[in-house]
Short mmCIF file of C-alpha atoms in Angstrom, two decimals:
data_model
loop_
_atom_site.label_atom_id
_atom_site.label_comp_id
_atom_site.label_asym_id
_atom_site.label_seq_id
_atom_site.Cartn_x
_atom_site.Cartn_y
_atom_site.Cartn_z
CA UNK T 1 -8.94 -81.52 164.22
CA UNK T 2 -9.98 -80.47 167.57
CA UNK T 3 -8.95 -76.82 166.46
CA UNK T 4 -12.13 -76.82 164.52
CA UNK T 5 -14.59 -78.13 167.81
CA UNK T 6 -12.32 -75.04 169.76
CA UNK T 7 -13.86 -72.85 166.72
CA UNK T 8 -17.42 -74.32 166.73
CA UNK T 9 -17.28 -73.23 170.67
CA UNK T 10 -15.89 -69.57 170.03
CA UNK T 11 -18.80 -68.98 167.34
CA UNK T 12 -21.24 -70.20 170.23
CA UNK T 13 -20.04 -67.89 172.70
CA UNK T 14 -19.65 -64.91 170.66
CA UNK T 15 -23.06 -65.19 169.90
CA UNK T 16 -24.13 -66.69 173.65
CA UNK T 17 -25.17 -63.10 174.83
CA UNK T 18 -27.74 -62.78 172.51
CA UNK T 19 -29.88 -66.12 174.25
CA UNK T 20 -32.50 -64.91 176.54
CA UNK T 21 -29.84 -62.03 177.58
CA UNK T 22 -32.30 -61.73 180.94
CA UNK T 23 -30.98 -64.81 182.48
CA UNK T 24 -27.64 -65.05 182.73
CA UNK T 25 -27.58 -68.56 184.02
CA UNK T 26 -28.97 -70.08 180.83
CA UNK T 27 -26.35 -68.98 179.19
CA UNK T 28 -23.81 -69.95 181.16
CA UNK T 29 -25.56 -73.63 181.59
CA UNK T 30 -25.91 -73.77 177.58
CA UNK T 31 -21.91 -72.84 177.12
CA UNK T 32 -20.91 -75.78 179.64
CA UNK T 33 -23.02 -78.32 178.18
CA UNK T 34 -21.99 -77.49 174.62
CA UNK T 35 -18.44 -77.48 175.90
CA UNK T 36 -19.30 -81.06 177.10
CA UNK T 37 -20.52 -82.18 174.28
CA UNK T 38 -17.83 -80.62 171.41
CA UNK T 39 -15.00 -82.34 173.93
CA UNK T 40 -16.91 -85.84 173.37
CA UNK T 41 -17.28 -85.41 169.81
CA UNK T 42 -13.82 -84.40 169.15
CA UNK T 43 -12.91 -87.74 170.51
CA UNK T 44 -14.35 -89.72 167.83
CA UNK T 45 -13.40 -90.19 164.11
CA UNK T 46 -15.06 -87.85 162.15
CA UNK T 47 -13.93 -86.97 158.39
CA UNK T 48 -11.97 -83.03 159.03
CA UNK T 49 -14.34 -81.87 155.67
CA UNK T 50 -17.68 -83.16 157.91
CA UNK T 51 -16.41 -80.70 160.70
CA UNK T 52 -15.54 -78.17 158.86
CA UNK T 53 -18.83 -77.58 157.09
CA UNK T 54 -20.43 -78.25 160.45
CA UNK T 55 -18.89 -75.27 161.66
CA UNK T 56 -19.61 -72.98 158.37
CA UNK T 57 -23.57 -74.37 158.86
CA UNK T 58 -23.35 -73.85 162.72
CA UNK T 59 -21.82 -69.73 162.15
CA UNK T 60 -24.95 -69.34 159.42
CA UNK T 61 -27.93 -70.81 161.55
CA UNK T 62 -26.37 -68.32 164.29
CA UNK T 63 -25.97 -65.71 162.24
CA UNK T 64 -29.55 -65.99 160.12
CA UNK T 65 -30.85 -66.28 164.05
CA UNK T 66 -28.87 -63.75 166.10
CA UNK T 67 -27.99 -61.43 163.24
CA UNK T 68 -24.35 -60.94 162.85
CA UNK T 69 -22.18 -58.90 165.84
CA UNK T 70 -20.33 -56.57 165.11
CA UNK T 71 -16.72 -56.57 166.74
CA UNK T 72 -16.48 -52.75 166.52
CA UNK T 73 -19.86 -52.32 167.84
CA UNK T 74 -18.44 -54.62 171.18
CA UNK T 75 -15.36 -52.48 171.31
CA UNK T 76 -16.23 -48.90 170.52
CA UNK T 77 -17.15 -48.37 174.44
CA UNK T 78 -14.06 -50.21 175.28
CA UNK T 79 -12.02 -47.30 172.91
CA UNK T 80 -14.29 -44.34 174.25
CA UNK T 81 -12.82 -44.78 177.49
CA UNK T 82 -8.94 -44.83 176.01
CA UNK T 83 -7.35 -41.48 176.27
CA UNK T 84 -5.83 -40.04 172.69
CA UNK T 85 -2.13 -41.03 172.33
CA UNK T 86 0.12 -38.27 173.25
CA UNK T 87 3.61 -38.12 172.03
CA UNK T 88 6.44 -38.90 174.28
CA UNK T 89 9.73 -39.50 173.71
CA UNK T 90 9.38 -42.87 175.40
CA UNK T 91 6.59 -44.23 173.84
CA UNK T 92 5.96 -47.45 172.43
CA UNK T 93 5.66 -45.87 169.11
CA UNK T 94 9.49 -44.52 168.59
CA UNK T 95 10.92 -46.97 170.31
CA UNK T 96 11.97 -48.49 167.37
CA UNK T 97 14.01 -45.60 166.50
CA UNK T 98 16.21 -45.82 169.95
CA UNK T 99 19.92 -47.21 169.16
CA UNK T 100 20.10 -51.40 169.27
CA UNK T 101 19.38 -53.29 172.08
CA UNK T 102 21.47 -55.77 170.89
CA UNK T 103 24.62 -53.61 171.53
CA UNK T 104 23.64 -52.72 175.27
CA UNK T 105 25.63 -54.56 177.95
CA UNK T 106 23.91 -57.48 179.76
CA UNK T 107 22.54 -56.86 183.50
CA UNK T 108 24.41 -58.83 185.99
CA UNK T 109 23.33 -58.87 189.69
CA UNK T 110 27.09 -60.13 191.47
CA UNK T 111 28.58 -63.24 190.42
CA UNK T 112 25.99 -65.71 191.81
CA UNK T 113 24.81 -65.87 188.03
CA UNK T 114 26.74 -67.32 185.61
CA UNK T 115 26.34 -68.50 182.24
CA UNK T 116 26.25 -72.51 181.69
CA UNK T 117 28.52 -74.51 179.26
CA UNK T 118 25.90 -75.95 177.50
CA UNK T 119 24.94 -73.00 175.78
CA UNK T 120 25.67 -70.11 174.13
CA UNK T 121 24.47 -66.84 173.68
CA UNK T 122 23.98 -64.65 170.64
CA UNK T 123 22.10 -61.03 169.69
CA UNK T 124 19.61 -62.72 169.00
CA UNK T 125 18.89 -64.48 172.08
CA UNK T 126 19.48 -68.40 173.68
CA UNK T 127 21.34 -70.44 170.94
CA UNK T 128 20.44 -74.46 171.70
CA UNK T 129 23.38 -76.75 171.65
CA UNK T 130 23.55 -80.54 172.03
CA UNK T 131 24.25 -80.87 175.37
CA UNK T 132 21.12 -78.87 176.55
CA UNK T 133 19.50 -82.46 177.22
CA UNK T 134 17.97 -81.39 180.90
CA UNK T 135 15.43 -78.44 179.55
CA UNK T 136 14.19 -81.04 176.77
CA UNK T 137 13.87 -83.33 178.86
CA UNK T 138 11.63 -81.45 181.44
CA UNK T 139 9.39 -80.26 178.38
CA UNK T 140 8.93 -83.39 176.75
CA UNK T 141 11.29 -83.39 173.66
CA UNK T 142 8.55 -81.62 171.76
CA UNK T 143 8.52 -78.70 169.53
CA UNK T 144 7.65 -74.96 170.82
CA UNK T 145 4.35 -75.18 168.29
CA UNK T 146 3.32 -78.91 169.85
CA UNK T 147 3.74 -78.39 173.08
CA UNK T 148 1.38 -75.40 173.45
CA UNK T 149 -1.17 -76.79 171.50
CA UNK T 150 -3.86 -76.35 174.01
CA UNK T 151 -7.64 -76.57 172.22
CA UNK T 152 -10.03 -78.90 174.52
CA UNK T 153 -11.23 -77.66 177.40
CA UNK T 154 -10.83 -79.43 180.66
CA UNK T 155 -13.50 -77.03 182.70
CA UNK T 156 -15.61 -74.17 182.90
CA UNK T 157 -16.41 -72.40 186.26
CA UNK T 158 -19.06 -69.94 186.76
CA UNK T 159 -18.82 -69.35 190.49
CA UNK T 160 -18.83 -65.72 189.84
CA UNK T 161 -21.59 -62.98 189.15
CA UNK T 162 -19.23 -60.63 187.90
CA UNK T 163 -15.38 -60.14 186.45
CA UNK T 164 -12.60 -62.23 187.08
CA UNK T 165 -10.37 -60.27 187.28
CA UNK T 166 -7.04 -62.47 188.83
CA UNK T 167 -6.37 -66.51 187.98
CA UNK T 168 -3.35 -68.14 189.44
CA UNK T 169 -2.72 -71.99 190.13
CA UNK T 170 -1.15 -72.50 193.14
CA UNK T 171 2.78 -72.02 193.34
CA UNK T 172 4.23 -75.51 192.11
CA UNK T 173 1.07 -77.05 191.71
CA UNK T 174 -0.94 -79.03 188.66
CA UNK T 175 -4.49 -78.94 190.59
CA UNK T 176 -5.78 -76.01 192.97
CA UNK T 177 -6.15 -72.37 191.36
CA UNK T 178 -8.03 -69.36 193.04
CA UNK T 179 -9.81 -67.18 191.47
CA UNK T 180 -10.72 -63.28 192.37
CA UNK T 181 -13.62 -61.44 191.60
CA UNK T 182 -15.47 -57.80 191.12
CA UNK T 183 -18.31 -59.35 192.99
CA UNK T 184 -16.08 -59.26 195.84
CA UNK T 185 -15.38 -62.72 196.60
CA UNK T 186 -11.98 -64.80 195.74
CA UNK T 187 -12.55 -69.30 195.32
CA UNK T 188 -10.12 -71.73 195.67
CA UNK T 189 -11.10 -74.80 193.37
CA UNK T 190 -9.88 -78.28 192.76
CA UNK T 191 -9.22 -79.01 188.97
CA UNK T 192 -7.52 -82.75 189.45
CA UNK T 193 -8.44 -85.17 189.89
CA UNK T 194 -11.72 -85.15 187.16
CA UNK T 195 -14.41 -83.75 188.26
CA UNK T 196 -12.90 -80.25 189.29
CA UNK T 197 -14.78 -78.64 192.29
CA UNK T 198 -14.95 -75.97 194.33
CA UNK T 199 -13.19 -75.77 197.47
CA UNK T 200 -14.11 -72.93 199.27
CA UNK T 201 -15.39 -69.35 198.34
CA UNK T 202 -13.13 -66.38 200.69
CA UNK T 203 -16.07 -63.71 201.38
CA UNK T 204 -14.74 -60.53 203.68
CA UNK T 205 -14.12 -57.64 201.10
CA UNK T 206 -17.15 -55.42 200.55
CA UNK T 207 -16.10 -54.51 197.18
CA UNK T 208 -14.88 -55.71 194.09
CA UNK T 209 -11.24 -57.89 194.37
CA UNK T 210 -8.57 -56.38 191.89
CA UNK T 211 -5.55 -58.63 192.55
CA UNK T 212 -4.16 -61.37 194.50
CA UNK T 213 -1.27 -64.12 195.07
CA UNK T 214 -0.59 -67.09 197.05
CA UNK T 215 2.36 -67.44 199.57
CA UNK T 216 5.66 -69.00 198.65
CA UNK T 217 4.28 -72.21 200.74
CA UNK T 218 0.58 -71.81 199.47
CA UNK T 219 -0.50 -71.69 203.37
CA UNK T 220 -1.76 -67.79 202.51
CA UNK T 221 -3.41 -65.71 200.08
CA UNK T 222 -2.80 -62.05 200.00
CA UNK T 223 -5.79 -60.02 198.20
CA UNK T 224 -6.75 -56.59 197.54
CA UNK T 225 -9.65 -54.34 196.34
CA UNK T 226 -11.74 -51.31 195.87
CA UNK T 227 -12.98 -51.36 199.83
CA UNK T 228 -9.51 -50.40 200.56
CA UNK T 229 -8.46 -52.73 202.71
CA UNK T 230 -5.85 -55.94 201.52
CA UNK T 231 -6.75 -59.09 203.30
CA UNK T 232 -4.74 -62.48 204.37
CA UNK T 233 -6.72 -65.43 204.06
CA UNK T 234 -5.57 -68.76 205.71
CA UNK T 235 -6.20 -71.19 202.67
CA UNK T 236 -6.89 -74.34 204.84
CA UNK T 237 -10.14 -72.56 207.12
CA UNK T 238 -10.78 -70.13 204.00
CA UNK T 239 -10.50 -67.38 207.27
CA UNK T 240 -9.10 -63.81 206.90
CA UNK T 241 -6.75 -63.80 209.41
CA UNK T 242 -5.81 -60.03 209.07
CA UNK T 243 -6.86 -57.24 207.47
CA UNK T 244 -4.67 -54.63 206.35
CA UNK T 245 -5.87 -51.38 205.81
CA UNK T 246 -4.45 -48.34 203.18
CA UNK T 247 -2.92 -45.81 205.09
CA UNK T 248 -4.85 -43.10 202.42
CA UNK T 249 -7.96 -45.37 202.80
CA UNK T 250 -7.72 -45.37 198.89
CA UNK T 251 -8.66 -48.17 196.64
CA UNK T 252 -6.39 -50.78 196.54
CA UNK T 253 -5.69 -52.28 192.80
CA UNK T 254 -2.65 -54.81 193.04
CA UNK T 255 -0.66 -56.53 196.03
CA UNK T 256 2.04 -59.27 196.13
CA UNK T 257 4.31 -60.76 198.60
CA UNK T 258 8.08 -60.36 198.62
CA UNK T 259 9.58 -63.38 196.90
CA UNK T 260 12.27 -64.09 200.12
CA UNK T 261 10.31 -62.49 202.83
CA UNK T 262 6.81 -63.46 203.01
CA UNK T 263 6.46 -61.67 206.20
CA UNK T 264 6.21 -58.29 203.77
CA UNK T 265 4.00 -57.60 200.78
CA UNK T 266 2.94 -54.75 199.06
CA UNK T 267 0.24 -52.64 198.12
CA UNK T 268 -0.41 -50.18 195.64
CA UNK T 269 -3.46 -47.98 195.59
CA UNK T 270 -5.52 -45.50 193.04
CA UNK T 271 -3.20 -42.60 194.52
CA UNK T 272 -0.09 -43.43 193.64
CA UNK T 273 1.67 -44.67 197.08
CA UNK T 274 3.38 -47.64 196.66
CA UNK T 275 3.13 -49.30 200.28
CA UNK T 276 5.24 -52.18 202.04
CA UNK T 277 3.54 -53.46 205.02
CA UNK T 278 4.78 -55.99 208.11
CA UNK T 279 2.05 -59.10 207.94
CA UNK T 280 2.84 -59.98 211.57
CA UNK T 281 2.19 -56.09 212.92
CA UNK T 282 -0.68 -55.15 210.17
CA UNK T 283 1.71 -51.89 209.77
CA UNK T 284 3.57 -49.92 207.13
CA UNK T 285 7.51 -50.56 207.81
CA UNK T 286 10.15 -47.77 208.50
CA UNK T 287 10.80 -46.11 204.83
CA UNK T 288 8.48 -48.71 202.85
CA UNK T 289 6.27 -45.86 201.90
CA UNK T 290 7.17 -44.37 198.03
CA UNK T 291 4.92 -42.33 194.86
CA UNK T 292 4.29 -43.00 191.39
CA UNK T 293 2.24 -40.33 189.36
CA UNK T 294 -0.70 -42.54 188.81
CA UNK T 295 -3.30 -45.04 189.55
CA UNK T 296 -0.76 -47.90 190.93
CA UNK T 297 -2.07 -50.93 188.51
CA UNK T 298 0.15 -54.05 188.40
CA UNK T 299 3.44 -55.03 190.76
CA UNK T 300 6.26 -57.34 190.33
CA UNK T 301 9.18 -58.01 191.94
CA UNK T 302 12.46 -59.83 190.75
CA UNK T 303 13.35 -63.13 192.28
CA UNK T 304 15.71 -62.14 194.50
CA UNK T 305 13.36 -59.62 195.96
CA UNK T 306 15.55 -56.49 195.44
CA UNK T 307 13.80 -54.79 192.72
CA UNK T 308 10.15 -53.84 192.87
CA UNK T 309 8.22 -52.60 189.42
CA UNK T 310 4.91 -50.93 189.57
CA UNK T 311 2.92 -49.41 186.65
CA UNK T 312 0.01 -46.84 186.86
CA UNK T 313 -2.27 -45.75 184.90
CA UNK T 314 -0.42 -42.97 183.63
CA UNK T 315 1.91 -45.23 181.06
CA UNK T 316 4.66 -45.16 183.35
CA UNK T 317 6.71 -48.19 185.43
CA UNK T 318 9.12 -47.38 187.98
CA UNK T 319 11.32 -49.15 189.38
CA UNK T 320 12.38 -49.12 193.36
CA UNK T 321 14.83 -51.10 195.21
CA UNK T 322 13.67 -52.95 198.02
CA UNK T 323 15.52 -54.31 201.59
CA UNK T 324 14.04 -57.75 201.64
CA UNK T 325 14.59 -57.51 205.29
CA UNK T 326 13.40 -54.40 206.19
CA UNK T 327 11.10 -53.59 203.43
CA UNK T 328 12.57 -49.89 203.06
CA UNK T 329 11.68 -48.98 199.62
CA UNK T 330 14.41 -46.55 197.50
CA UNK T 331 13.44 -45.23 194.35
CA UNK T 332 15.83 -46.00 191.42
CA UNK T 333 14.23 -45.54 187.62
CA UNK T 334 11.55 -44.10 185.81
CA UNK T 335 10.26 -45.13 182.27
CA UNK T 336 7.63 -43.80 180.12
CA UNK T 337 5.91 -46.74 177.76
CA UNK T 338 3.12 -44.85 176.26
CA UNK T 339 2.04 -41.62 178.18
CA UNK T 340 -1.74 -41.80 178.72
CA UNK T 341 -2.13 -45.19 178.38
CA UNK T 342 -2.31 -47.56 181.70
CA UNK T 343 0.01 -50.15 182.43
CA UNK T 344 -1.96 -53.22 183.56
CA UNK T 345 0.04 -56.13 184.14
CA UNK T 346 4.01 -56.61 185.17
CA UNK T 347 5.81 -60.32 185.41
CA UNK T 348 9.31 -60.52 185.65
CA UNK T 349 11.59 -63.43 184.78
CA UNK T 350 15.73 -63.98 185.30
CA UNK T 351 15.53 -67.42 183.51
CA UNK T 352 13.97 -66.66 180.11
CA UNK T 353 15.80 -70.95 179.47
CA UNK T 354 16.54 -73.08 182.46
CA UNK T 355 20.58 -73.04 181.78
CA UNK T 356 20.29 -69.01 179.88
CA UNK T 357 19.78 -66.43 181.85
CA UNK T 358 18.32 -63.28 180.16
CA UNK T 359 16.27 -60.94 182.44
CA UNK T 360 13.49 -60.02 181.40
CA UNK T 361 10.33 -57.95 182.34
CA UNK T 362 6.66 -58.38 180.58
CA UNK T 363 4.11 -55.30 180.41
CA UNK T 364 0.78 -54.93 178.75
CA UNK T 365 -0.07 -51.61 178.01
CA UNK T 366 -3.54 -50.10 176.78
CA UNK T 367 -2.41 -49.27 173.59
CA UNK T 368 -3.06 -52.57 172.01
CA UNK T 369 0.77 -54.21 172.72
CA UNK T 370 2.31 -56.62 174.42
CA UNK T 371 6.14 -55.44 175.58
CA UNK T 372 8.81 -57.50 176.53
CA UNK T 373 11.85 -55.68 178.32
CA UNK T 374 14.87 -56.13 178.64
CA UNK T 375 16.18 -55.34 182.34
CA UNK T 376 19.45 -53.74 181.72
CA UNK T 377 20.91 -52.76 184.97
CA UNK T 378 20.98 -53.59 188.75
CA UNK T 379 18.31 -50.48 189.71
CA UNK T 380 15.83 -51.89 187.54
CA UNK T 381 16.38 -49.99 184.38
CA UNK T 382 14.66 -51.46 180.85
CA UNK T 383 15.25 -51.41 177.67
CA UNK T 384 12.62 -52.80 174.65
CA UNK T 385 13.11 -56.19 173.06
CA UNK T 386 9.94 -56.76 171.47
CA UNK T 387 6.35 -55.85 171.42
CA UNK T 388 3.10 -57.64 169.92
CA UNK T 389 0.24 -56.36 168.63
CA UNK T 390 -2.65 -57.50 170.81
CA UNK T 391 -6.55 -55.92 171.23
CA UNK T 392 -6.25 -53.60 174.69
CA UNK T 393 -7.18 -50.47 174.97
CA UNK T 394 -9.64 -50.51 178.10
CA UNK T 395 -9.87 -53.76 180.21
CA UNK T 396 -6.81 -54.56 182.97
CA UNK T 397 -5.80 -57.23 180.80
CA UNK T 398 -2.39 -59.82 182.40
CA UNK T 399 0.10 -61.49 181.03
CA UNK T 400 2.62 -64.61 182.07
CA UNK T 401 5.30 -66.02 181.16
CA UNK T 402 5.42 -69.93 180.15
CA UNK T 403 7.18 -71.86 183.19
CA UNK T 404 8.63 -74.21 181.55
CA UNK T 405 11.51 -72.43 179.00
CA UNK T 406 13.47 -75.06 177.60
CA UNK T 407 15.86 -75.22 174.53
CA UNK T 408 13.52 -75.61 171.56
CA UNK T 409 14.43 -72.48 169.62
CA UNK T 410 12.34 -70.16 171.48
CA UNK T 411 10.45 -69.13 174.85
CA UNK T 412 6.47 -67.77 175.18
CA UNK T 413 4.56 -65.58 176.76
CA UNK T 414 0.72 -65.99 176.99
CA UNK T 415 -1.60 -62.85 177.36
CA UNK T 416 -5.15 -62.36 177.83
CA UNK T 417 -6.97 -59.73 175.11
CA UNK T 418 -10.21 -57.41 174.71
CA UNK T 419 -10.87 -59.17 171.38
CA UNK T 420 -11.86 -62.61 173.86
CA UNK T 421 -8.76 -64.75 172.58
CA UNK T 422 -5.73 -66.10 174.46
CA UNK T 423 -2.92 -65.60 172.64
CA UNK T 424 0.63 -67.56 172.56
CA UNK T 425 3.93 -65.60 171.17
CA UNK T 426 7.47 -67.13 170.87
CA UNK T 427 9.61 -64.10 172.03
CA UNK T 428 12.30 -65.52 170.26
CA UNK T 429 10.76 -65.95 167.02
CA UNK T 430 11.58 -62.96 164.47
CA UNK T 431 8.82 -63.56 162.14
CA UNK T 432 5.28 -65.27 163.09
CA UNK T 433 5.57 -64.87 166.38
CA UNK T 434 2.11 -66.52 167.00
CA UNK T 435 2.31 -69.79 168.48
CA UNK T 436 -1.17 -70.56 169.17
CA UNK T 437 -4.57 -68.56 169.63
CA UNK T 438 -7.48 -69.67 171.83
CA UNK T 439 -10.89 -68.94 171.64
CA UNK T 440 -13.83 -69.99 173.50
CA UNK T 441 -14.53 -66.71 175.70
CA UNK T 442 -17.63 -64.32 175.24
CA UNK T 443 -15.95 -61.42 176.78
CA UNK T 444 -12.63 -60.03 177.20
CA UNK T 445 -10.16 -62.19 178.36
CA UNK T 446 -8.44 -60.46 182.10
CA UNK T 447 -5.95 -63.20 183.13
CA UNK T 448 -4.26 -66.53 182.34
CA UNK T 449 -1.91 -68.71 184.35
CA UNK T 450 -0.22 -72.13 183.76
CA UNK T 451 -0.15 -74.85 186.33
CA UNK T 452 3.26 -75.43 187.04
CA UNK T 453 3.81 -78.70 184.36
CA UNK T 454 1.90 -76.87 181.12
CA UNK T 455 -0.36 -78.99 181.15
CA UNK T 456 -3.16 -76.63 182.17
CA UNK T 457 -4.24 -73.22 181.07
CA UNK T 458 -6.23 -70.83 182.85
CA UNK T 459 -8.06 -67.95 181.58
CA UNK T 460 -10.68 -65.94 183.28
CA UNK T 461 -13.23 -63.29 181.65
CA UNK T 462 -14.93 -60.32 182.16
CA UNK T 463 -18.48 -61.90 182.30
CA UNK T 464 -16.76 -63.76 185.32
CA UNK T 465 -15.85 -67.21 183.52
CA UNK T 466 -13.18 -69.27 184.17
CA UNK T 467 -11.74 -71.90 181.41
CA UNK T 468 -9.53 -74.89 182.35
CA UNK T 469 -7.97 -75.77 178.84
CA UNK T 470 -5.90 -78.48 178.43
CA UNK T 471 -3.51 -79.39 176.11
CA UNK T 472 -3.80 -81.57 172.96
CA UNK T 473 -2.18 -85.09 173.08
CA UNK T 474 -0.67 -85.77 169.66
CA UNK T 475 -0.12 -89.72 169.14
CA UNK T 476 3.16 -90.69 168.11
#
């Protein structure tokens, strides 16, 4: 029954920016402390009819008080700034009409990757067999539904004035996350051991912080933002030890590092260019230098480091294939999701189940869906698995996939949305793909990330909150 104290909280925020909506910090202060005290009540024994009718009181005293909101009323500005869906004949909306997926050969990068004897694989996806014992194991011999139950909530920062618009727990780590911000600042925090704090706060950029990652070894952050410039910050001083400045001195709206050369990252910036720079000489290599047609949104790379993705704000991704020593960038595909409408967040994954591999590349797009690709060949090129209907038509709204995939008839994907929920979807589920919805947000939700065990969820908002939720222990 703590889904219904997770619902008693979500009616409180949705209604939290109607108290005294001239101080800000109230509001935040009341939200925490009524966090507090639903987690201590959903501790104790309490009949599930008493709660429920606590909650249909609670959502009538609000709404006698407050007036009812209206979600369209939140949303129409968030729609106003959408631009009309053009037809293309690579858009979201006939790809359903393309020939099977199914039939299309799998992408294989050499013969480092091969397929392991505990499994099989069908059209449909990873087929479990008996001897899969390892990826149970690791995820706790639970059930895809059970073991992202996540409803309490661990913590709520507000060390922000404004969006956060980038969460990401620390590369194989259960307790420090970072956060980035438009108010120009980025935080590194401490969420274990109870009480969570905050480390340090990383001030340098002069304008609002669009994207960021940690290092392979977590030593570094690499951030970048609207001044122009991308920054590395040494995470032990909180220092930026360089500054790394667009060669078009254009706003900079996502960076990353490459996966088997942190010496390189890469930057792409509101016109277009797709730059790879050399951390140690501040510079842009020989040939890392390419062009999309838009706004350069999201990044990702593939494991290995020899494919780079990057979507604009234009609909499309491209794809460009990338020396990991060098950093010389050559461009390979070019894919149209849904012309007009941005593409705001790219993750890749090779390992869809520990012992299956089935790459596979995750995009939102601002025309309310969720896509997961399939990548087909060795130049990057995609093909559409499934999409899921999600609330994003505005907001540069991310998505992640679930580190731990193990053999329990299905994998997720967790995405932020405009309507302030965090949703969970199986992408091997054909029907009922929802797995599990959060709310608890008073604002669009930007980003999530997992700590590396699931046992933590991150989500950050555009009123510049950050909730730790944690998931539910079921007694057995």
């Amino acid at each position: 029954m703590a889904a219904v104290w997770q619902q008693v909280l979500a009616v409180d925020a949705r209604y939290n920016a109607y108290r005294t909506p001239n101080n800000p910090q109230f509001r935040t202060l009341y939200i925490r402390r009524r966090s507090q005290l639903l987690r201590e009540n959903a501790k104790l024994e309490h009949d599930p009819l008493v709660r429920r009718q606590y909650l249909k009181l609670r959502s009538q005293l609000l709404a006698q008080r407050y007036g009812t909101p209206s979600m369209s009323d939140q949303n129409s500005s968030l729609r106003s700034r959408s631009a009309s869906v053009r037809s293309s004949r690579h858009t979201l909306e006939n790809f359903d009409d393309q020939p099977d997926y199914r039939t299309h050969r799998r992408y294989h990068s050499g013969s480092s990757y091969k397929y392991h004897a505990s499994h099989e694989i069908s059209v449909d996806g990873v087929v479990p067999t008996k001897n899969a014992e390892a990826s149970r194991a690791m995820a706790g011999g639970t059930s895809i539904d059970e073991n992202y139950a996540f409803a309490g909530v661990h913590h709520i920062f507000d060390q922000h004035t404004k969006a956060v618009t980038g969460v990401k727990f620390a590369n194989d780590d259960k307790s420090r996350i970072a956060c980035s911000s438009m108010d120009g600042t980025l935080s590194i925090c401490q969420v274990l051991p109870a009480p969570a704090t905050i480390v340090c706060v990383l001030r340098g950029h002069t304008k609002g912080v669009t994207d960021f990652r940690w290092s392979l070894s977590n030593d570094l952050i690499l951030s970048s933002s609207l001044d122009g410039t991308a920054r590395l910050w040494q995470v032990s001083s909180g220092r930026s030890v360089r500054v790394l400045e667009d060669a078009d001195k254009a706003e900079i709206y996502s960076c990353l590092f490459q996966p088997v050369n942190n010496n390189i990252v890469a930057t792409g910036n509101s016109r277009g260019h797709i730059q790879v720079l050399n951390v140690s000489t501040g510079k842009c290599v020989k040939g890392g230098l390419s062009k999309g047609s838009g706004k350069v949104l999201s990044m990702t790379f593939d494991p290995t480091g020899k494919i780079l993705w990057a979507g604009d704000d234009k609909g499309l991704i491209f794809s460009f294939l990338c020396d990991a020593a060098t950093g010389k960038l050559t461009r390979a595909k070019r894919m149209v999701v849904c012309e007009g409408h941005p593409v705001t967040s790219l993750a890749c994954r090779t390992w869809l189940s520990r012992e299956a591999r089935d790459p596979s590349l995750l995009a939102n797009c601002a025309v309310n869906s969720l896509c997961l690709f399939r990548i087909i060949d060795s130049e990057g090129g995609l093909q559409l698995k499934r999409k899921f209907a999600l609330k994003h038509r505005g907001d540069n709204i991310k998505s992640i996939f679930c580190p731990l995939m193990s053999f329990r008839q299905g994998a997720c994907v967790v995405s932020g949305s405009e309507d302030m929920c965090v949703y969970f979807f199986d992408v091997e589920r054909a029907n009922k793909p929802l797995v599990n919805k959060l709310q608890g947000h008073s604002a669009p939700v930007l980003d999530v990330s997992f700590n590396y065990d699931e046992s933590l969820l991150a989500s950050s908002d555009a009123d510049g909150l950050v909730i730790i939720w944690k998931r539910e222990q079921k007694a057995r």
